[in-house]
């Protein structure tokens, strides 16, 4: 975490994405570059860099950034073509702009208000100011009305730089004759204090007024507001605007100084709002606002039996938390999953790769090189060429990795076969030099995830080719975030001319990203913990061999084939049997390995965590401050192939397998594990080791009584030595 707040902003009517970096701190080169790197990890390269600081920091930032520009190698983008602008704001919140590079962009109109609006909305989204409780519960507001969602401004007060940004947006309300600042909740006191502190840091002679809380609706009627026409009122959030109206009507407060920080009450035109969220997509559910208000007597959510969440105190803390089990069925899978696995499954393509030596996660990688080498996509490549590649093509650029290079050669051959034309094949690193004079360029990629490599090529070619055609063709687009994939596609096809460039992939699939793939590193750390115990030195060789063999597999940079999961009690790899529910159009599973099952269950869970449909306005698996979906224990009874059970255990988040909050679910899960223990030596208990490992790594959690009951199970005493040792560790409470 850095002392900067960074977000992306597009000017009205423009497709260009500008990176805004805000701070009130002194310039620090290391943290400044870290902020740029953090943005680069989740976004495409910016079209401009805008650095926003108080006027008191302007001289220092101008000097230091100019040094970096002159150095030429500090930024991840080309400073010759990417504008860098310093924006400063004064004690009244008014902005000025100063170009720091050779190129510039024109900022006109109400651009600074737009920058502030987008920054505030970014905080609103990223900090979950809109509290979504899940389908089983809804809220009652302090004024007694009910809604599905609730605005909680305190959620925005996580990072100091973001609080300072909100404070900067409030500076214009600190009039010279202000006598007092009132806040509706002590939870937003930090915003009020940050605002006056920021004003003082710019104008040292400024004398801040006292700050007091009037405790929302409860205190509004009995609070005496002295100097009503010279008091600033900060209301944390509102869906109705009712509190502001009450204060103005009852106490004669100045409407322009009654400010709602976050509001969805757009129809109330006279309401003073810092951040209007009424048009935000995340506030909608099936086209209706989550913040629509209903009186208790006519509340549709109460009629449906939805649990009511009440708030305690003026900080709006909830008084309950619900846990709902979800039984996964075949129709929960994305509609394209079976077609994707029909094309990519049973070929040994899916593998886990360690991200780095110190990472706690893996990346799920698709070995598309096999498809190229085995001539399995020749026909698809020919179709891409005939559909998208113009006759004017002269060059083909590949991303530089072996898979992209081999696919590029295949495309070049298809181009030659279709039109008798030879194109020049160029690695991406040489594109700017060797594509000069090109009339049209094909860019070939193997398997892409974030698409940053494609985006980098796009920028290089934009300078060389200007409006000339670029055609981006790839084997597989492996995406985890739909919004990022959409942004990538828009960035690649964008052109200042009337036409757009082309982007096409033979296969597109959604797979879980790294945070979902921590089970193997957790397994490795658990094994190392077991092997470091003093008693392990004297353990039988069968026990040592069990852990040493598994550690050797996990220490490899790549996990593939049938090494993803622990073996059964006979040392046999877990394998898929025919009739896999999520492969309805595949008659036989012959040739399938554990990676195929992992990819299938990973795509299923990712879809259930991120997708909404008419029948399910919330994702089917979700977690908020008030509601958590857990996998129903019955999932492990319905899908009784050991390899499928292992995939669910590895890919579910720990909170999705945490049954400690409900005795009934914990007991049901205990009974399933007991059956595995008792039948560890046959197909009904083939995933026994994986269940024990899930307990040992604390990815699966039971109530203490159920864990103690498992510990006393007689079957535990006759298991193979290595598995028995792991079980004792799992139930020891270590």
mmCIF file of C-alpha atoms in Angstrom, residues 335-665:
data_model
loop_
_atom_site.group_PDB
_atom_site.id
_atom_site.type_symbol
_atom_site.label_atom_id
_atom_site.label_comp_id
_atom_site.label_asym_id
_atom_site.label_seq_id
_atom_site.Cartn_x
_atom_site.Cartn_y
_atom_site.Cartn_z
ATOM 1 C CA UNK A 335 -23.381 -22.484 -20.976
ATOM 2 C CA UNK A 336 -20.126 -22.573 -22.946
ATOM 3 C CA UNK A 337 -18.233 -24.797 -20.509
ATOM 4 C CA UNK A 338 -18.939 -28.154 -22.149
ATOM 5 C CA UNK A 339 -17.972 -26.818 -25.597
ATOM 6 C CA UNK A 340 -14.750 -25.356 -24.218
ATOM 7 C CA UNK A 341 -13.794 -28.615 -22.534
ATOM 8 C CA UNK A 342 -14.790 -30.594 -25.614
ATOM 9 C CA UNK A 343 -12.241 -28.530 -27.552
ATOM 10 C CA UNK A 344 -9.501 -28.199 -24.922
ATOM 11 C CA UNK A 345 -10.045 -31.161 -22.598
ATOM 12 C CA UNK A 346 -8.422 -34.600 -22.747
ATOM 13 C CA UNK A 347 -5.259 -33.192 -24.330
ATOM 14 C CA UNK A 348 -3.104 -32.560 -21.237
ATOM 15 C CA UNK A 349 -3.240 -28.777 -21.766
ATOM 16 C CA UNK A 350 -4.056 -27.523 -18.254
ATOM 17 C CA UNK A 351 -1.152 -27.044 -15.855
ATOM 18 C CA UNK A 352 -0.290 -25.118 -12.708
ATOM 19 C CA UNK A 353 2.713 -22.853 -12.808
ATOM 20 C CA UNK A 354 4.323 -21.194 -9.794
ATOM 21 C CA UNK A 355 3.982 -17.428 -10.220
ATOM 22 C CA UNK A 356 7.265 -16.677 -8.431
ATOM 23 C CA UNK A 357 9.505 -18.128 -5.753
ATOM 24 C CA UNK A 358 7.829 -16.142 -2.971
ATOM 25 C CA UNK A 359 4.205 -16.235 -4.169
ATOM 26 C CA UNK A 360 1.476 -18.075 -2.266
ATOM 27 C CA UNK A 361 -0.463 -18.831 -5.469
ATOM 28 C CA UNK A 362 -0.221 -20.634 -8.779
ATOM 29 C CA UNK A 363 -1.395 -19.657 -12.247
ATOM 30 C CA UNK A 364 -3.615 -22.025 -14.240
ATOM 31 C CA UNK A 365 -1.844 -22.216 -17.596
ATOM 32 C CA UNK A 366 -3.014 -23.665 -20.917
ATOM 33 C CA UNK A 367 -0.300 -25.320 -22.997
ATOM 34 C CA UNK A 368 -1.625 -24.175 -26.387
ATOM 35 C CA UNK A 369 1.668 -25.081 -28.040
ATOM 36 C CA UNK A 370 0.439 -28.675 -28.159
ATOM 37 C CA UNK A 371 -2.541 -27.628 -30.262
ATOM 38 C CA UNK A 372 -0.255 -25.961 -32.794
ATOM 39 C CA UNK A 373 2.368 -28.706 -32.918
ATOM 40 C CA UNK A 374 -0.257 -31.466 -33.228
ATOM 41 C CA UNK A 375 -2.034 -29.603 -36.093
ATOM 42 C CA UNK A 376 -5.302 -29.527 -34.128
ATOM 43 C CA UNK A 377 -6.117 -25.911 -34.985
ATOM 44 C CA UNK A 378 -5.034 -25.797 -38.641
ATOM 45 C CA UNK A 379 -8.626 -25.512 -39.853
ATOM 46 C CA UNK A 380 -9.505 -22.847 -37.272
ATOM 47 C CA UNK A 381 -6.400 -20.851 -38.201
ATOM 48 C CA UNK A 382 -7.390 -21.007 -41.873
ATOM 49 C CA UNK A 383 -10.866 -19.744 -40.962
ATOM 50 C CA UNK A 384 -9.358 -16.803 -39.037
ATOM 51 C CA UNK A 385 -7.193 -15.882 -42.005
ATOM 52 C CA UNK A 386 -10.034 -16.025 -44.524
ATOM 53 C CA UNK A 387 -12.383 -14.041 -42.273
ATOM 54 C CA UNK A 388 -10.145 -11.346 -40.796
ATOM 55 C CA UNK A 389 -6.849 -10.948 -42.692
ATOM 56 C CA UNK A 390 -6.902 -8.427 -45.605
ATOM 57 C CA UNK A 391 -4.989 -9.006 -48.826
ATOM 58 C CA UNK A 392 -2.857 -5.963 -48.036
ATOM 59 C CA UNK A 393 -1.166 -7.660 -45.058
ATOM 60 C CA UNK A 394 2.635 -7.421 -45.180
ATOM 61 C CA UNK A 395 3.855 -8.242 -41.658
ATOM 62 C CA UNK A 396 3.040 -10.671 -38.857
ATOM 63 C CA UNK A 397 4.125 -9.844 -35.296
ATOM 64 C CA UNK A 398 4.224 -12.539 -32.594
ATOM 65 C CA UNK A 399 4.549 -11.902 -28.846
ATOM 66 C CA UNK A 400 7.919 -13.604 -28.555
ATOM 67 C CA UNK A 401 7.041 -16.696 -26.518
ATOM 68 C CA UNK A 402 7.321 -20.107 -28.245
ATOM 69 C CA UNK A 403 3.550 -20.680 -28.423
ATOM 70 C CA UNK A 404 2.902 -17.300 -30.045
ATOM 71 C CA UNK A 405 5.811 -17.781 -32.455
ATOM 72 C CA UNK A 406 4.582 -21.210 -33.559
ATOM 73 C CA UNK A 407 1.026 -19.924 -33.997
ATOM 74 C CA UNK A 408 2.411 -16.977 -35.974
ATOM 75 C CA UNK A 409 4.229 -19.343 -38.318
ATOM 76 C CA UNK A 410 1.015 -21.325 -38.778
ATOM 77 C CA UNK A 411 -0.903 -18.136 -39.650
ATOM 78 C CA UNK A 412 1.848 -17.053 -42.044
ATOM 79 C CA UNK A 413 1.603 -20.401 -43.810
ATOM 80 C CA UNK A 414 -2.173 -20.100 -44.035
ATOM 81 C CA UNK A 415 -1.825 -16.606 -45.495
ATOM 82 C CA UNK A 416 0.623 -17.926 -48.077
ATOM 83 C CA UNK A 417 -1.628 -20.868 -48.900
ATOM 84 C CA UNK A 418 -4.712 -18.696 -49.314
ATOM 85 C CA UNK A 419 -3.196 -15.929 -51.437
ATOM 86 C CA UNK A 420 0.305 -16.934 -52.351
ATOM 87 C CA UNK A 421 1.660 -14.021 -50.328
ATOM 88 C CA UNK A 422 4.676 -14.212 -48.008
ATOM 89 C CA UNK A 423 4.498 -12.005 -44.922
ATOM 90 C CA UNK A 424 7.434 -10.890 -42.846
ATOM 91 C CA UNK A 425 7.462 -12.542 -39.384
ATOM 92 C CA UNK A 426 8.645 -10.195 -36.624
ATOM 93 C CA UNK A 427 9.009 -10.680 -32.831
ATOM 94 C CA UNK A 428 7.185 -8.041 -30.803
ATOM 95 C CA UNK A 429 10.387 -6.552 -29.413
ATOM 96 C CA UNK A 430 11.403 -5.518 -32.964
ATOM 97 C CA UNK A 431 7.957 -4.364 -34.143
ATOM 98 C CA UNK A 432 8.600 -0.604 -34.120
ATOM 99 C CA UNK A 433 11.744 -1.008 -36.211
ATOM 100 C CA UNK A 434 10.750 -3.733 -38.647
ATOM 101 C CA UNK A 435 7.124 -2.753 -39.287
ATOM 102 C CA UNK A 436 7.946 0.656 -40.738
ATOM 103 C CA UNK A 437 6.243 0.836 -44.136
ATOM 104 C CA UNK A 438 3.833 -2.012 -43.388
ATOM 105 C CA UNK A 439 0.373 -1.677 -44.921
ATOM 106 C CA UNK A 440 -1.419 -4.112 -42.586
ATOM 107 C CA UNK A 441 -0.154 -6.204 -39.654
ATOM 108 C CA UNK A 442 -1.367 -9.424 -38.024
ATOM 109 C CA UNK A 443 -0.466 -9.850 -34.340
ATOM 110 C CA UNK A 444 -0.321 -13.496 -33.219
ATOM 111 C CA UNK A 445 -0.663 -14.697 -29.619
ATOM 112 C CA UNK A 446 -0.745 -18.146 -28.041
ATOM 113 C CA UNK A 447 -2.557 -17.971 -24.709
ATOM 114 C CA UNK A 448 -3.244 -14.563 -23.155
ATOM 115 C CA UNK A 449 -4.558 -13.744 -19.701
ATOM 116 C CA UNK A 450 -4.362 -10.039 -18.803
ATOM 117 C CA UNK A 451 -3.492 -9.089 -22.383
ATOM 118 C CA UNK A 452 -0.762 -6.642 -21.320
ATOM 119 C CA UNK A 453 1.617 -8.025 -23.968
ATOM 120 C CA UNK A 454 -0.964 -7.430 -26.704
ATOM 121 C CA UNK A 455 -1.608 -3.962 -25.384
ATOM 122 C CA UNK A 456 2.103 -3.148 -25.462
ATOM 123 C CA UNK A 457 2.312 -4.248 -29.107
ATOM 124 C CA UNK A 458 -0.771 -2.171 -29.861
ATOM 125 C CA UNK A 459 0.937 0.952 -28.562
ATOM 126 C CA UNK A 460 4.112 0.293 -30.507
ATOM 127 C CA UNK A 461 2.203 -0.261 -33.743
ATOM 128 C CA UNK A 462 -0.036 2.747 -33.153
ATOM 129 C CA UNK A 463 2.979 5.018 -33.512
ATOM 130 C CA UNK A 464 4.306 3.186 -36.592
ATOM 131 C CA UNK A 465 1.144 2.366 -38.541
ATOM 132 C CA UNK A 466 -1.176 5.194 -37.469
ATOM 133 C CA UNK A 467 -4.616 4.258 -38.938
ATOM 134 C CA UNK A 468 -3.469 1.230 -40.960
ATOM 135 C CA UNK A 469 -5.146 -2.090 -40.134
ATOM 136 C CA UNK A 470 -4.075 -4.309 -37.228
ATOM 137 C CA UNK A 471 -5.564 -7.774 -36.807
ATOM 138 C CA UNK A 472 -5.062 -9.471 -33.419
ATOM 139 C CA UNK A 473 -5.456 -13.246 -33.671
ATOM 140 C CA UNK A 474 -4.891 -15.713 -30.829
ATOM 141 C CA UNK A 475 -5.369 -19.332 -29.878
ATOM 142 C CA UNK A 476 -6.878 -18.887 -26.396
ATOM 143 C CA UNK A 477 -8.043 -15.896 -24.353
ATOM 144 C CA UNK A 478 -8.002 -17.048 -20.729
ATOM 145 C CA UNK A 479 -9.815 -14.419 -18.752
ATOM 146 C CA UNK A 480 -10.700 -14.103 -15.094
ATOM 147 C CA UNK A 481 -12.273 -10.649 -15.057
ATOM 148 C CA UNK A 482 -14.885 -9.861 -17.709
ATOM 149 C CA UNK A 483 -14.485 -6.091 -17.291
ATOM 150 C CA UNK A 484 -10.749 -6.232 -17.902
ATOM 151 C CA UNK A 485 -11.271 -8.397 -20.988
ATOM 152 C CA UNK A 486 -13.780 -5.867 -22.287
ATOM 153 C CA UNK A 487 -11.323 -3.015 -21.699
ATOM 154 C CA UNK A 488 -8.575 -4.943 -23.468
ATOM 155 C CA UNK A 489 -10.736 -5.569 -26.518
ATOM 156 C CA UNK A 490 -11.819 -1.930 -26.663
ATOM 157 C CA UNK A 491 -8.223 -0.763 -26.401
ATOM 158 C CA UNK A 492 -7.081 -3.054 -29.228
ATOM 159 C CA UNK A 493 -9.856 -2.173 -31.668
ATOM 160 C CA UNK A 494 -9.826 1.566 -30.919
ATOM 161 C CA UNK A 495 -8.773 3.788 -33.813
ATOM 162 C CA UNK A 496 -9.104 7.511 -34.476
ATOM 163 C CA UNK A 497 -10.412 6.730 -37.974
ATOM 164 C CA UNK A 498 -13.938 5.520 -38.651
ATOM 165 C CA UNK A 499 -13.107 1.800 -38.833
ATOM 166 C CA UNK A 500 -11.990 -0.450 -35.992
ATOM 167 C CA UNK A 501 -9.236 -3.022 -35.842
ATOM 168 C CA UNK A 502 -10.047 -6.740 -35.512
ATOM 169 C CA UNK A 503 -9.635 -9.018 -32.492
ATOM 170 C CA UNK A 504 -10.421 -12.746 -32.607
ATOM 171 C CA UNK A 505 -9.460 -15.901 -30.704
ATOM 172 C CA UNK A 506 -10.050 -19.540 -31.580
ATOM 173 C CA UNK A 507 -11.091 -20.294 -27.997
ATOM 174 C CA UNK A 508 -12.202 -18.048 -25.131
ATOM 175 C CA UNK A 509 -12.709 -19.310 -21.593
ATOM 176 C CA UNK A 510 -13.075 -17.972 -18.059
ATOM 177 C CA UNK A 511 -10.804 -19.552 -15.474
ATOM 178 C CA UNK A 512 -10.064 -18.650 -11.856
ATOM 179 C CA UNK A 513 -7.215 -16.247 -11.193
ATOM 180 C CA UNK A 514 -4.331 -16.653 -8.753
ATOM 181 C CA UNK A 515 -6.182 -15.869 -5.464
ATOM 182 C CA UNK A 516 -8.292 -18.994 -6.112
ATOM 183 C CA UNK A 517 -5.213 -21.189 -6.566
ATOM 184 C CA UNK A 518 -3.523 -21.092 -3.157
ATOM 185 C CA UNK A 519 -4.219 -24.669 -2.058
ATOM 186 C CA UNK A 520 -0.963 -26.112 -3.391
ATOM 187 C CA UNK A 521 1.330 -23.575 -1.743
ATOM 188 C CA UNK A 522 -0.644 -24.039 1.470
ATOM 189 C CA UNK A 523 -0.176 -27.796 1.119
ATOM 190 C CA UNK A 524 3.565 -27.311 0.657
ATOM 191 C CA UNK A 525 3.875 -25.075 3.735
ATOM 192 C CA UNK A 526 1.842 -27.591 5.787
ATOM 193 C CA UNK A 527 4.050 -30.492 4.695
ATOM 194 C CA UNK A 528 7.168 -28.522 5.528
ATOM 195 C CA UNK A 529 5.695 -27.677 8.923
ATOM 196 C CA UNK A 530 5.034 -31.371 9.603
ATOM 197 C CA UNK A 531 8.525 -32.366 8.466
ATOM 198 C CA UNK A 532 10.120 -29.725 10.682
ATOM 199 C CA UNK A 533 8.596 -31.164 13.876
ATOM 200 C CA UNK A 534 11.030 -32.863 16.257
ATOM 201 C CA UNK A 535 9.033 -36.123 16.234
ATOM 202 C CA UNK A 536 9.250 -36.417 12.448
ATOM 203 C CA UNK A 537 12.934 -37.398 12.642
ATOM 204 C CA UNK A 538 11.949 -40.680 14.320
ATOM 205 C CA UNK A 539 8.944 -41.365 12.091
ATOM 206 C CA UNK A 540 8.848 -44.623 10.061
ATOM 207 C CA UNK A 541 10.256 -44.485 6.544
ATOM 208 C CA UNK A 542 6.778 -45.036 5.108
ATOM 209 C CA UNK A 543 5.686 -41.775 6.741
ATOM 210 C CA UNK A 544 8.778 -39.879 5.600
ATOM 211 C CA UNK A 545 8.419 -41.193 2.068
ATOM 212 C CA UNK A 546 4.753 -40.121 1.922
ATOM 213 C CA UNK A 547 5.633 -36.488 2.650
ATOM 214 C CA UNK A 548 8.962 -36.364 0.806
ATOM 215 C CA UNK A 549 7.424 -37.600 -2.441
ATOM 216 C CA UNK A 550 4.624 -35.074 -2.274
ATOM 217 C CA UNK A 551 6.971 -32.221 -1.367
ATOM 218 C CA UNK A 552 9.116 -33.057 -4.401
ATOM 219 C CA UNK A 553 6.071 -32.744 -6.674
ATOM 220 C CA UNK A 554 5.009 -29.428 -5.138
ATOM 221 C CA UNK A 555 8.535 -28.004 -5.352
ATOM 222 C CA UNK A 556 8.531 -28.315 -9.146
ATOM 223 C CA UNK A 557 7.823 -25.107 -11.115
ATOM 224 C CA UNK A 558 4.968 -26.895 -12.902
ATOM 225 C CA UNK A 559 2.257 -29.329 -11.775
ATOM 226 C CA UNK A 560 0.622 -31.312 -14.576
ATOM 227 C CA UNK A 561 -1.040 -34.584 -15.562
ATOM 228 C CA UNK A 562 -2.280 -36.535 -12.528
ATOM 229 C CA UNK A 563 -0.076 -34.864 -9.912
ATOM 230 C CA UNK A 564 -2.525 -32.154 -8.852
ATOM 231 C CA UNK A 565 -4.029 -34.181 -5.992
ATOM 232 C CA UNK A 566 -2.934 -36.679 -3.370
ATOM 233 C CA UNK A 567 -3.262 -40.330 -4.376
ATOM 234 C CA UNK A 568 -5.742 -42.804 -2.935
ATOM 235 C CA UNK A 569 -4.708 -45.178 -0.133
ATOM 236 C CA UNK A 570 -3.260 -47.628 -2.699
ATOM 237 C CA UNK A 571 -1.004 -45.004 -4.229
ATOM 238 C CA UNK A 572 -3.148 -44.689 -7.361
ATOM 239 C CA UNK A 573 -3.886 -41.318 -8.962
ATOM 240 C CA UNK A 574 -7.452 -40.043 -8.713
ATOM 241 C CA UNK A 575 -9.111 -40.420 -12.114
ATOM 242 C CA UNK A 576 -12.350 -39.297 -13.692
ATOM 243 C CA UNK A 577 -15.058 -41.825 -14.514
ATOM 244 C CA UNK A 578 -17.570 -41.572 -17.354
ATOM 245 C CA UNK A 579 -20.738 -39.571 -16.761
ATOM 246 C CA UNK A 580 -19.113 -36.310 -15.629
ATOM 247 C CA UNK A 581 -22.109 -33.998 -15.065
ATOM 248 C CA UNK A 582 -20.363 -30.910 -16.440
ATOM 249 C CA UNK A 583 -19.342 -32.631 -19.705
ATOM 250 C CA UNK A 584 -22.796 -33.659 -20.998
ATOM 251 C CA UNK A 585 -21.751 -33.743 -24.654
ATOM 252 C CA UNK A 586 -18.603 -35.793 -24.139
ATOM 253 C CA UNK A 587 -19.322 -39.509 -24.333
ATOM 254 C CA UNK A 588 -16.056 -40.748 -22.840
ATOM 255 C CA UNK A 589 -13.532 -39.254 -20.457
ATOM 256 C CA UNK A 590 -10.713 -41.346 -21.873
ATOM 257 C CA UNK A 591 -7.548 -39.261 -21.949
ATOM 258 C CA UNK A 592 -8.782 -36.801 -19.290
ATOM 259 C CA UNK A 593 -6.368 -35.925 -16.521
ATOM 260 C CA UNK A 594 -6.718 -34.087 -13.235
ATOM 261 C CA UNK A 595 -5.942 -30.768 -14.912
ATOM 262 C CA UNK A 596 -9.086 -31.090 -17.035
ATOM 263 C CA UNK A 597 -11.224 -31.627 -13.924
ATOM 264 C CA UNK A 598 -9.493 -28.747 -12.159
ATOM 265 C CA UNK A 599 -10.157 -26.400 -15.085
ATOM 266 C CA UNK A 600 -13.796 -27.489 -15.268
ATOM 267 C CA UNK A 601 -14.542 -27.008 -11.571
ATOM 268 C CA UNK A 602 -12.495 -23.795 -11.557
ATOM 269 C CA UNK A 603 -14.547 -22.348 -14.424
ATOM 270 C CA UNK A 604 -17.753 -23.471 -12.685
ATOM 271 C CA UNK A 605 -16.911 -21.826 -9.340
ATOM 272 C CA UNK A 606 -15.592 -18.669 -11.001
ATOM 273 C CA UNK A 607 -18.843 -18.341 -12.959
ATOM 274 C CA UNK A 608 -20.913 -18.845 -9.814
ATOM 275 C CA UNK A 609 -18.934 -16.177 -7.931
ATOM 276 C CA UNK A 610 -19.057 -13.520 -10.641
ATOM 277 C CA UNK A 611 -22.203 -13.985 -12.749
ATOM 278 C CA UNK A 612 -25.760 -12.849 -12.168
ATOM 279 C CA UNK A 613 -28.908 -13.772 -14.024
ATOM 280 C CA UNK A 614 -32.615 -13.127 -13.772
ATOM 281 C CA UNK A 615 -33.191 -15.953 -11.339
ATOM 282 C CA UNK A 616 -30.237 -14.976 -9.182
ATOM 283 C CA UNK A 617 -29.712 -11.197 -8.822
ATOM 284 C CA UNK A 618 -26.697 -11.966 -6.637
ATOM 285 C CA UNK A 619 -23.923 -14.384 -7.627
ATOM 286 C CA UNK A 620 -24.900 -17.875 -6.501
ATOM 287 C CA UNK A 621 -21.783 -17.987 -4.339
ATOM 288 C CA UNK A 622 -21.051 -14.713 -2.557
ATOM 289 C CA UNK A 623 -19.822 -13.186 0.671
ATOM 290 C CA UNK A 624 -20.582 -9.818 2.236
ATOM 291 C CA UNK A 625 -20.346 -8.427 5.749
ATOM 292 C CA UNK A 626 -23.794 -9.865 6.438
ATOM 293 C CA UNK A 627 -24.130 -13.002 4.371
ATOM 294 C CA UNK A 628 -21.898 -15.875 3.295
ATOM 295 C CA UNK A 629 -22.636 -18.711 0.878
ATOM 296 C CA UNK A 630 -20.948 -22.007 1.721
ATOM 297 C CA UNK A 631 -20.825 -25.142 -0.391
ATOM 298 C CA UNK A 632 -23.535 -27.493 0.776
ATOM 299 C CA UNK A 633 -21.903 -30.613 2.268
ATOM 300 C CA UNK A 634 -24.196 -32.587 -0.026
ATOM 301 C CA UNK A 635 -22.044 -31.433 -2.961
ATOM 302 C CA UNK A 636 -19.519 -34.078 -1.893
ATOM 303 C CA UNK A 637 -22.225 -36.720 -1.903
ATOM 304 C CA UNK A 638 -23.663 -35.732 -5.253
ATOM 305 C CA UNK A 639 -20.250 -35.692 -6.973
ATOM 306 C CA UNK A 640 -18.622 -38.793 -5.521
ATOM 307 C CA UNK A 641 -15.709 -39.257 -7.934
ATOM 308 C CA UNK A 642 -12.677 -38.640 -5.762
ATOM 309 C CA UNK A 643 -11.061 -36.409 -8.366
ATOM 310 C CA UNK A 644 -14.144 -34.136 -8.498
ATOM 311 C CA UNK A 645 -14.316 -33.936 -4.706
ATOM 312 C CA UNK A 646 -10.612 -33.069 -4.623
ATOM 313 C CA UNK A 647 -11.117 -30.270 -7.167
ATOM 314 C CA UNK A 648 -13.907 -28.721 -5.072
ATOM 315 C CA UNK A 649 -11.767 -28.959 -1.923
ATOM 316 C CA UNK A 650 -8.816 -27.300 -3.658
ATOM 317 C CA UNK A 651 -10.681 -24.548 -5.498
ATOM 318 C CA UNK A 652 -13.304 -23.482 -2.953
ATOM 319 C CA UNK A 653 -12.299 -20.478 -0.873
ATOM 320 C CA UNK A 654 -11.738 -21.338 2.816
ATOM 321 C CA UNK A 655 -14.820 -19.337 3.837
ATOM 322 C CA UNK A 656 -16.883 -21.458 1.423
ATOM 323 C CA UNK A 657 -15.830 -24.558 3.370
ATOM 324 C CA UNK A 658 -16.081 -23.002 6.840
ATOM 325 C CA UNK A 659 -18.966 -24.750 8.629
ATOM 326 C CA UNK A 660 -18.193 -23.543 12.169
ATOM 327 C CA UNK A 661 -21.073 -21.046 12.240
ATOM 328 C CA UNK A 662 -23.798 -23.677 11.763
ATOM 329 C CA UNK A 663 -23.941 -26.863 13.791
ATOM 330 C CA UNK A 664 -26.173 -28.654 11.275
ATOM 331 C CA UNK A 665 -23.792 -28.055 8.343
#
